[in-house]
Amino acid sequence: MMKNLFFALAMLFPAVALATEDGGGLVGNGGRGVICRENGENRHYSLDLWESENWYDTHVVRNHDSVDGQIQAAALRLEGLDANYATAFRLAMLEVEAHRDPLLSRTRLRPIPDGTASVEGSNCSEYQVAGYFDQFDQERLRYHEGFFNRMPRTDQAALWTHEAIYKMERDYFDATDSDHTRFVVGLLFSNPDARLTADELYRDGL
């Protein structure tokens, strides 16, 4: 019943922006990154992919294909699991692409509390890469271009995929944290043997 309602809404409307009275400030949500000290250098990753490798012991497949190409590959993988979900994902991605803007270079986003994410015990730390702002009564997804550009292309693709899937989960399942979104995104960008199933695409499937 819930899945049928989800897809009925997805076909009729693009993902709907959350209402806010914040008056132009940061209103929440948005993806995070991880910076790790490796071999004497700082490495930047998507939190979703870092968690997948370190919490779920997957092998993330990073490559040099274009960000858009890797997002399309993720959409095709979703289509193989659930064609309707893949259609809803593509609609949500169009919304993300239409509403994202880079922040000014020196702007920093304050951390947004979100679920159980933690890099405690590692040589890494988290930071906020993107967040939603209320601007002229419309939500804009603002992202830190400097941090974003330091990520591998696969992690950049994972960040935008996170934004689209979490938008779906907020709009249709009233999600209040991105724990499940990060789980799905991590497996989408892992090797084909990763245990992502059609049921696990839905929040009650985990």
Coordinates of N, CA and C in Angstrom, one line a residue:
M1 N 0.8 -1.2 0.0 CA 0.0 0.0 0.0 C 0.9 1.3 0.0
M2 N 1.9 1.3 0.9 CA 2.8 2.5 1.0 C 3.6 2.6 -0.3
K3 N 4.1 1.5 -0.9 CA 4.8 1.6 -2.1 C 4.0 2.1 -3.2
N4 N 2.7 1.7 -3.3 CA 1.8 2.1 -4.4 C 1.6 3.6 -4.3
L5 N 1.4 4.1 -3.0 CA 1.1 5.5 -2.8 C 2.4 6.3 -3.2
F6 N 3.5 5.8 -2.8 CA 4.8 6.5 -3.1 C 5.0 6.7 -4.6
F7 N 4.7 5.7 -5.4 CA 4.9 5.8 -6.8 C 3.8 6.6 -7.5
A8 N 2.6 6.6 -7.0 CA 1.6 7.4 -7.5 C 1.9 8.9 -7.4
L9 N 2.5 9.2 -6.2 CA 2.9 10.6 -6.0 C 4.1 11.0 -6.9
A10 N 5.0 10.0 -7.0 CA 6.3 10.3 -7.7 C 5.9 10.6 -9.2
M11 N 5.0 9.9 -9.7 CA 4.6 10.1 -11.1 C 3.9 11.4 -11.4
L12 N 3.2 11.9 -10.4 CA 2.4 13.1 -10.5 C 3.2 14.4 -10.2
F13 N 4.2 14.3 -9.3 CA 4.9 15.5 -8.9 C 6.3 15.2 -8.7
P14 N 7.2 16.2 -9.0 CA 8.6 16.1 -8.6 C 8.6 16.2 -7.1
A15 N 9.7 15.8 -6.5 CA 9.9 15.9 -5.0 C 9.6 17.3 -4.5
V16 N 8.8 17.4 -3.5 CA 8.3 18.7 -3.0 C 9.3 19.3 -2.0
A17 N 9.6 20.5 -2.1 CA 10.5 21.2 -1.1 C 9.8 21.3 0.2
L18 N 10.6 21.1 1.3 CA 10.1 21.3 2.6 C 9.8 22.7 2.9
A19 N 8.7 23.0 3.6 CA 8.4 24.3 4.0 C 9.3 24.8 5.1
T20 N 9.6 26.1 5.2 CA 10.4 26.6 6.2 C 10.1 28.1 6.5
E21 N 10.4 28.5 7.7 CA 10.2 29.9 8.1 C 11.5 30.5 8.5
D22 N 12.6 29.9 8.0 CA 13.9 30.2 8.6 C 14.4 31.6 8.1
G23 N 13.8 32.2 7.1 CA 14.2 33.6 6.8 C 15.5 33.7 6.1
G24 N 15.9 32.6 5.3 CA 17.1 32.8 4.5 C 18.3 32.0 5.0
G25 N 18.2 31.3 6.2 CA 19.3 30.6 6.8 C 19.3 29.1 6.4
L26 N 20.3 28.4 7.0 CA 20.4 27.0 6.8 C 19.2 26.3 7.5
V27 N 18.5 25.5 6.8 CA 17.3 24.8 7.4 C 17.5 23.3 7.7
G28 N 18.6 22.8 7.3 CA 18.8 21.4 7.6 C 19.0 20.5 6.4
N29 N 19.2 19.2 6.7 CA 19.4 18.2 5.7 C 20.7 18.5 4.9
G30 N 21.0 17.7 3.9 CA 22.3 17.9 3.2 C 23.3 16.9 3.5
G31 N 24.2 16.6 2.6 CA 25.2 15.5 2.7 C 26.4 15.9 3.4
R32 N 27.1 14.9 3.9 CA 28.4 15.2 4.6 C 29.6 14.5 4.0
G33 N 30.7 15.0 4.3 CA 32.0 14.4 3.8 C 32.8 13.9 5.0
V34 N 33.9 13.2 4.7 CA 34.8 12.7 5.7 C 36.2 13.1 5.2
I35 N 37.0 13.6 6.0 CA 38.4 13.9 5.7 C 39.3 12.9 6.5
C36 N 40.2 12.2 5.9 CA 41.0 11.2 6.5 C 42.5 11.5 6.2
R37 N 43.3 11.2 7.2 CA 44.8 11.4 7.0 C 45.3 10.0 6.6
E38 N 45.8 10.0 5.3 CA 46.3 8.7 4.7 C 47.6 9.0 4.1
N39 N 48.6 8.2 4.5 CA 49.9 8.3 3.9 C 50.4 9.8 3.9
G40 N 50.2 10.5 5.0 CA 50.7 11.9 5.1 C 49.9 12.9 4.3
E41 N 48.7 12.5 3.7 CA 47.9 13.4 2.9 C 46.5 13.4 3.4
N42 N 45.8 14.5 3.3 CA 44.3 14.5 3.6 C 43.5 14.0 2.4
R43 N 42.6 13.1 2.6 CA 41.8 12.5 1.6 C 40.3 12.8 2.0
H44 N 39.6 13.2 1.0 CA 38.2 13.6 1.2 C 37.3 12.5 0.6
Y45 N 36.2 12.1 1.3 CA 35.3 11.1 0.8 C 33.9 11.5 1.2
S46 N 32.9 10.9 0.5 CA 31.5 10.9 0.9 C 31.3 10.1 2.1
L47 N 30.6 10.6 3.1 CA 30.3 9.9 4.3 C 29.6 8.5 4.0
D48 N 28.7 8.6 3.0 CA 28.0 7.3 2.6 C 29.0 6.2 2.2
L49 N 29.9 6.6 1.4 CA 30.9 5.5 0.9 C 31.9 5.1 2.0
W50 N 32.3 6.1 2.8 CA 33.2 5.8 3.9 C 32.5 4.8 4.9
E51 N 31.3 5.1 5.2 CA 30.5 4.2 6.1 C 30.4 2.8 5.5
S52 N 30.1 2.8 4.2 CA 29.8 1.5 3.6 C 31.1 0.6 3.7
E53 N 32.2 1.2 3.5 CA 33.5 0.4 3.5 C 33.9 0.1 5.0
N54 N 33.6 1.0 5.9 CA 34.1 0.8 7.3 C 33.1 0.2 8.2
W55 N 31.8 0.3 7.9 CA 30.8 -0.3 8.7 C 30.3 -1.6 8.2
Y56 N 30.1 -1.6 6.9 CA 29.5 -2.8 6.2 C 30.5 -3.6 5.4
D57 N 31.8 -3.2 5.5 CA 32.8 -4.0 4.9 C 32.6 -4.3 3.4
T58 N 32.1 -3.3 2.7 CA 31.9 -3.4 1.2 C 33.2 -2.9 0.5
H59 N 33.2 -3.1 -0.8 CA 34.3 -2.6 -1.6 C 33.7 -1.6 -2.5
V60 N 33.9 -0.3 -2.2 CA 33.4 0.8 -3.1 C 34.2 0.8 -4.4
V61 N 33.6 0.8 -5.5 CA 34.2 0.8 -6.8 C 34.4 2.3 -7.3
R62 N 35.5 2.9 -7.1 CA 35.8 4.2 -7.5 C 36.4 4.2 -8.9
N63 N 36.0 5.1 -9.8 CA 36.6 5.2 -11.1 C 36.6 6.6 -11.6
H64 N 37.1 6.9 -12.8 CA 37.3 8.2 -13.3 C 36.2 8.6 -14.3
D65 N 35.1 7.8 -14.4 CA 34.0 8.2 -15.2 C 33.4 9.5 -14.8
S66 N 32.7 10.2 -15.6 CA 32.1 11.5 -15.2 C 31.1 11.3 -14.1
V67 N 30.9 12.3 -13.3 CA 29.9 12.3 -12.2 C 28.5 11.9 -12.7
D68 N 28.1 12.6 -13.8 CA 26.8 12.3 -14.4 C 26.7 10.8 -14.9
G69 N 27.8 10.3 -15.5 CA 27.8 8.9 -15.9 C 27.6 8.0 -14.8
Q70 N 28.3 8.2 -13.7 CA 28.2 7.3 -12.5 C 26.8 7.4 -11.9
I71 N 26.2 8.6 -11.9 CA 24.8 8.7 -11.4 C 23.9 7.9 -12.3
Q72 N 24.1 8.0 -13.6 CA 23.2 7.2 -14.5 C 23.5 5.7 -14.3
A73 N 24.7 5.3 -14.0 CA 25.0 3.9 -13.7 C 24.2 3.4 -12.5
A74 N 24.2 4.3 -11.4 CA 23.5 4.0 -10.2 C 22.0 3.8 -10.5
A75 N 21.5 4.7 -11.4 CA 20.0 4.7 -11.7 C 19.7 3.4 -12.4
L76 N 20.6 2.9 -13.3 CA 20.4 1.6 -14.0 C 20.5 0.5 -13.0
R77 N 21.3 0.6 -12.0 CA 21.3 -0.5 -11.0 C 20.0 -0.5 -10.2
L78 N 19.5 0.7 -9.9 CA 18.2 0.7 -9.2 C 17.1 0.2 -10.1
E79 N 17.2 0.5 -11.4 CA 16.2 0.0 -12.3 C 16.2 -1.6 -12.4
G80 N 17.3 -2.2 -12.2 CA 17.4 -3.6 -12.2 C 16.7 -4.2 -11.0
L81 N 16.6 -3.4 -9.9 CA 16.0 -3.9 -8.7 C 14.5 -3.5 -8.6
D82 N 14.2 -2.3 -9.1 CA 12.8 -1.8 -9.0 C 12.6 -0.7 -9.9
A83 N 12.0 -0.9 -11.1 CA 11.9 0.1 -12.1 C 11.2 1.4 -11.7
N84 N 10.1 1.2 -10.8 CA 9.4 2.4 -10.4 C 10.2 3.2 -9.4
Y85 N 11.0 2.6 -8.6 CA 11.9 3.3 -7.7 C 12.9 4.1 -8.5
A86 N 13.4 3.5 -9.6 CA 14.4 4.2 -10.4 C 13.8 5.4 -11.1
T87 N 12.5 5.3 -11.5 CA 11.9 6.5 -12.1 C 11.7 7.6 -11.1
A88 N 11.3 7.2 -9.8 CA 11.2 8.2 -8.8 C 12.6 8.9 -8.5
F89 N 13.6 8.0 -8.5 CA 15.0 8.5 -8.2 C 15.4 9.6 -9.3
R90 N 15.1 9.3 -10.6 CA 15.4 10.2 -11.6 C 14.7 11.5 -11.5
L91 N 13.4 11.5 -11.1 CA 12.7 12.7 -10.8 C 13.3 13.5 -9.7
A92 N 13.6 12.8 -8.6 CA 14.3 13.5 -7.5 C 15.6 14.1 -7.9
M93 N 16.4 13.4 -8.7 CA 17.7 13.9 -9.1 C 17.5 15.2 -10.0
L94 N 16.5 15.3 -10.8 CA 16.2 16.5 -11.5 C 15.9 17.6 -10.6
E95 N 15.2 17.4 -9.5 CA 15.0 18.5 -8.5 C 16.3 18.9 -7.9
V96 N 17.1 17.9 -7.5 CA 18.4 18.3 -6.9 C 19.2 19.1 -7.8
E97 N 19.3 18.7 -9.1 CA 20.1 19.5 -10.0 C 19.6 20.9 -10.3
A98 N 18.3 21.0 -10.2 CA 17.7 22.3 -10.5 C 17.8 23.3 -9.3
H99 N 18.1 22.8 -8.1 CA 18.1 23.6 -6.9 C 19.4 23.7 -6.2
R100 N 20.5 23.3 -6.8 CA 21.8 23.3 -6.1 C 22.6 24.5 -6.6
D101 N 23.4 25.1 -5.7 CA 24.3 26.2 -6.0 C 25.5 26.1 -5.1
P102 N 26.7 26.5 -5.6 CA 27.9 26.5 -4.8 C 27.8 27.6 -3.8
L103 N 28.4 27.4 -2.6 CA 28.5 28.5 -1.6 C 29.7 29.4 -2.0
L104 N 29.7 30.6 -1.4 CA 30.9 31.4 -1.5 C 32.1 30.7 -0.9
S105 N 33.3 30.9 -1.5 CA 34.5 30.1 -1.2 C 34.8 30.0 0.3
R106 N 34.6 31.1 1.1 CA 35.0 31.1 2.5 C 33.8 30.7 3.4
T107 N 32.7 30.4 2.9 CA 31.5 30.0 3.7 C 31.7 28.6 4.2
R108 N 31.3 28.4 5.5 CA 31.4 27.1 6.1 C 29.9 26.7 6.6
L109 N 29.6 25.5 6.4 CA 28.3 25.0 6.9 C 28.4 24.4 8.3
R110 N 27.5 24.8 9.1 CA 27.6 24.2 10.5 C 27.1 22.8 10.4
P111 N 27.6 21.9 11.2 CA 27.2 20.5 11.2 C 25.7 20.3 11.5
I112 N 25.0 19.4 10.7 CA 23.6 19.2 10.9 C 23.5 17.8 11.6
P113 N 22.9 17.7 12.8 CA 22.7 16.4 13.4 C 21.9 15.5 12.5
D114 N 22.3 14.2 12.4 CA 21.7 13.4 11.4 C 22.0 11.9 11.7
G115 N 21.1 11.3 12.5 CA 21.1 9.8 12.7 C 22.4 9.4 13.5
T116 N 22.9 8.2 13.1 CA 23.9 7.6 13.9 C 25.3 7.6 13.3
A117 N 25.5 8.5 12.3 CA 26.8 8.6 11.6 C 27.9 8.9 12.6
S118 N 29.0 8.2 12.5 CA 30.1 8.5 13.4 C 31.4 7.9 12.8
V119 N 32.4 8.7 12.9 CA 33.8 8.3 12.5 C 34.6 8.1 13.8
E120 N 34.0 8.0 14.9 CA 34.7 7.9 16.2 C 35.7 6.7 16.1
G121 N 36.9 6.9 16.6 CA 37.8 5.8 16.7 C 38.7 5.6 15.4
S122 N 38.4 6.5 14.4 CA 39.2 6.4 13.2 C 40.1 7.7 13.1
N123 N 40.9 7.7 12.1 CA 41.8 8.9 11.9 C 41.1 9.9 11.0
C124 N 39.8 9.9 11.0 CA 39.0 10.8 10.1 C 38.1 11.7 10.9
S125 N 37.6 12.7 10.3 CA 36.6 13.6 10.9 C 35.5 14.0 9.8
E126 N 34.3 14.3 10.3 CA 33.2 14.6 9.4 C 33.1 16.1 9.2
Y127 N 32.5 16.5 8.1 CA 32.2 17.9 7.9 C 31.0 17.9 7.0
Q128 N 30.3 19.1 7.0 CA 29.1 19.3 6.2 C 29.5 19.8 4.8
V129 N 29.1 19.1 3.8 CA 29.4 19.5 2.4 C 28.2 20.3 1.8
A130 N 27.0 19.9 2.2 CA 25.9 20.6 1.5 C 24.7 20.8 2.6
G131 N 23.9 21.7 2.3 CA 22.8 22.0 3.2 C 21.7 22.8 2.5
Y132 N 20.5 22.6 3.0 CA 19.3 23.3 2.3 C 19.1 24.7 3.0
F133 N 19.0 25.7 2.2 CA 18.8 27.1 2.7 C 17.4 27.6 2.1
D134 N 16.7 28.3 3.0 CA 15.5 29.0 2.5 C 15.9 30.3 1.9
Q135 N 15.6 30.4 0.6 CA 16.0 31.6 -0.1 C 14.8 32.1 -1.0
F136 N 14.2 33.2 -0.6 CA 13.1 33.8 -1.3 C 12.0 32.8 -1.4
D137 N 11.7 32.2 -0.2 CA 10.6 31.2 -0.1 C 10.8 29.9 -1.0
Q138 N 12.0 29.7 -1.3 CA 12.3 28.5 -2.1 C 13.6 27.8 -1.5
E139 N 13.6 26.5 -1.4 CA 14.8 25.9 -0.8 C 15.8 25.7 -1.9
R140 N 17.1 26.1 -1.5 CA 18.2 25.9 -2.4 C 19.2 25.0 -1.7
L141 N 19.7 24.0 -2.5 CA 20.8 23.1 -1.9 C 22.1 23.8 -2.2
R142 N 22.7 24.3 -1.2 CA 24.0 25.0 -1.3 C 25.1 24.0 -0.9
Y143 N 26.2 24.0 -1.6 CA 27.3 23.1 -1.3 C 28.6 23.8 -1.3
H144 N 29.6 23.2 -0.5 CA 30.9 23.8 -0.4 C 31.7 23.3 -1.6
E145 N 32.0 24.1 -2.6 CA 32.6 23.7 -3.8 C 34.0 23.2 -3.6
G146 N 34.7 23.8 -2.6 CA 36.1 23.5 -2.4 C 36.2 22.0 -1.8
F147 N 35.4 21.7 -0.8 CA 35.4 20.4 -0.3 C 34.9 19.4 -1.4
F148 N 33.9 19.7 -2.1 CA 33.3 18.9 -3.1 C 34.3 18.5 -4.1
N149 N 35.1 19.5 -4.6 CA 36.1 19.2 -5.6 C 37.3 18.4 -5.2
R150 N 37.4 18.3 -3.9 CA 38.5 17.5 -3.4 C 38.2 16.0 -3.3
M151 N 36.9 15.7 -3.5 CA 36.4 14.3 -3.4 C 36.7 13.6 -4.8
P152 N 36.9 12.3 -4.8 CA 36.9 11.6 -6.0 C 35.6 11.7 -6.7
R153 N 35.6 11.5 -8.1 CA 34.3 11.6 -8.8 C 33.3 10.7 -8.3
T154 N 33.6 9.5 -7.9 CA 32.6 8.5 -7.4 C 32.0 9.1 -6.2
D155 N 32.7 9.7 -5.3 CA 32.2 10.3 -4.1 C 31.3 11.5 -4.4
Q156 N 31.7 12.2 -5.4 CA 30.8 13.3 -5.8 C 29.5 12.8 -6.3
A157 N 29.5 11.8 -7.1 CA 28.3 11.2 -7.6 C 27.5 10.6 -6.5
A158 N 28.1 10.1 -5.5 CA 27.4 9.5 -4.3 C 26.8 10.6 -3.5
L159 N 27.4 11.8 -3.4 CA 26.8 12.9 -2.7 C 25.5 13.3 -3.3
W160 N 25.5 13.5 -4.7 CA 24.2 13.9 -5.3 C 23.2 12.8 -5.3
T161 N 23.6 11.5 -5.3 CA 22.7 10.4 -5.2 C 22.1 10.4 -3.8
H162 N 22.9 10.7 -2.8 CA 22.4 10.8 -1.4 C 21.3 11.9 -1.4
E163 N 21.5 13.0 -2.0 CA 20.6 14.1 -1.9 C 19.2 13.7 -2.5
A164 N 19.3 13.0 -3.7 CA 18.1 12.6 -4.3 C 17.3 11.5 -3.5
I165 N 18.0 10.5 -3.1 CA 17.3 9.4 -2.3 C 16.8 9.9 -1.0
Y166 N 17.6 10.8 -0.3 CA 17.1 11.3 1.0 C 15.9 12.2 0.8
K167 N 15.9 12.9 -0.3 CA 14.7 13.7 -0.6 C 13.5 12.9 -0.8
M168 N 13.6 11.8 -1.5 CA 12.5 10.8 -1.7 C 12.0 10.3 -0.3
E169 N 13.0 10.0 0.5 CA 12.6 9.4 1.8 C 12.0 10.4 2.7
R170 N 12.4 11.7 2.7 CA 11.7 12.7 3.4 C 10.3 13.0 2.9
D171 N 10.2 13.1 1.6 CA 8.9 13.5 1.0 C 7.9 12.4 1.2
Y172 N 8.3 11.1 1.0 CA 7.3 10.1 0.9 C 7.3 9.1 2.2
F173 N 8.3 9.1 3.0 CA 8.3 8.3 4.1 C 8.6 9.0 5.4
D174 N 8.6 10.4 5.3 CA 8.7 11.2 6.5 C 10.0 10.9 7.3
A175 N 11.1 10.6 6.6 CA 12.3 10.3 7.2 C 12.9 11.5 8.0
T176 N 13.4 11.3 9.1 CA 14.0 12.3 9.9 C 15.5 12.2 10.1
D177 N 16.1 11.1 9.5 CA 17.5 11.0 9.5 C 17.9 10.2 8.2
S178 N 19.2 10.3 7.8 CA 19.6 9.7 6.6 C 20.3 8.4 6.7
D179 N 20.1 7.7 7.9 CA 20.8 6.4 8.1 C 20.6 5.5 7.0
H180 N 19.3 5.3 6.6 CA 18.9 4.3 5.6 C 19.4 4.8 4.2
T181 N 19.3 6.1 4.0 CA 19.8 6.6 2.7 C 21.3 6.3 2.5
R182 N 22.1 6.5 3.5 CA 23.5 6.3 3.4 C 23.8 4.8 3.2
F183 N 23.0 3.9 3.8 CA 23.2 2.5 3.6 C 22.9 2.2 2.1
V184 N 21.8 2.7 1.6 CA 21.5 2.4 0.2 C 22.6 2.9 -0.8
V185 N 23.0 4.2 -0.6 CA 23.9 4.8 -1.4 C 25.3 4.1 -1.4
G186 N 25.7 3.7 -0.2 CA 26.9 2.9 -0.1 C 26.9 1.7 -0.9
L187 N 25.8 0.9 -0.9 CA 25.8 -0.3 -1.6 C 25.6 -0.1 -3.1
L188 N 25.0 1.0 -3.5 CA 24.8 1.3 -4.9 C 26.2 1.5 -5.6
F189 N 27.1 2.1 -4.8 CA 28.5 2.3 -5.4 C 29.5 1.3 -5.0
S190 N 29.0 0.2 -4.5 CA 29.9 -0.9 -4.2 C 29.9 -2.0 -5.2
N191 N 30.7 -3.0 -5.1 CA 30.8 -4.0 -6.1 C 29.5 -4.7 -6.3
P192 N 29.2 -5.3 -7.5 CA 27.9 -5.9 -7.8 C 27.5 -7.0 -6.8
D193 N 28.4 -7.6 -6.0 CA 28.0 -8.6 -5.1 C 27.5 -8.0 -3.8
A194 N 27.5 -6.7 -3.6 CA 27.0 -6.1 -2.4 C 25.5 -6.5 -2.3
R195 N 25.1 -6.6 -1.0 CA 23.8 -7.2 -0.7 C 22.6 -6.3 -0.8
L196 N 22.6 -5.4 -1.8 CA 21.4 -4.5 -2.0 C 20.3 -5.3 -2.7
T197 N 19.1 -5.3 -2.1 CA 18.0 -6.0 -2.7 C 16.8 -5.0 -2.8
A198 N 15.8 -5.4 -3.6 CA 14.7 -4.5 -3.8 C 14.0 -4.1 -2.5
D199 N 13.8 -5.0 -1.6 CA 13.2 -4.7 -0.3 C 14.0 -3.7 0.5
E200 N 15.3 -3.7 0.4 CA 16.2 -2.8 1.2 C 16.1 -1.4 0.6
L201 N 15.6 -1.2 -0.5 CA 15.4 0.2 -1.0 C 14.5 1.0 -0.1
Y202 N 13.6 0.3 0.5 CA 12.6 1.0 1.3 C 13.0 1.0 2.8
R203 N 12.6 2.1 3.5 CA 13.1 2.3 4.9 C 12.7 1.1 5.8
D204 N 11.5 0.5 5.5 CA 11.1 -0.6 6.4 C 11.7 -1.9 6.0
G205 N 12.6 -1.9 4.9 CA 13.2 -3.1 4.5 C 14.5 -3.4 5.1
L206 N 15.1 -2.5 6.0 CA 16.4 -2.7 6.6 C 16.3 -3.5 7.9

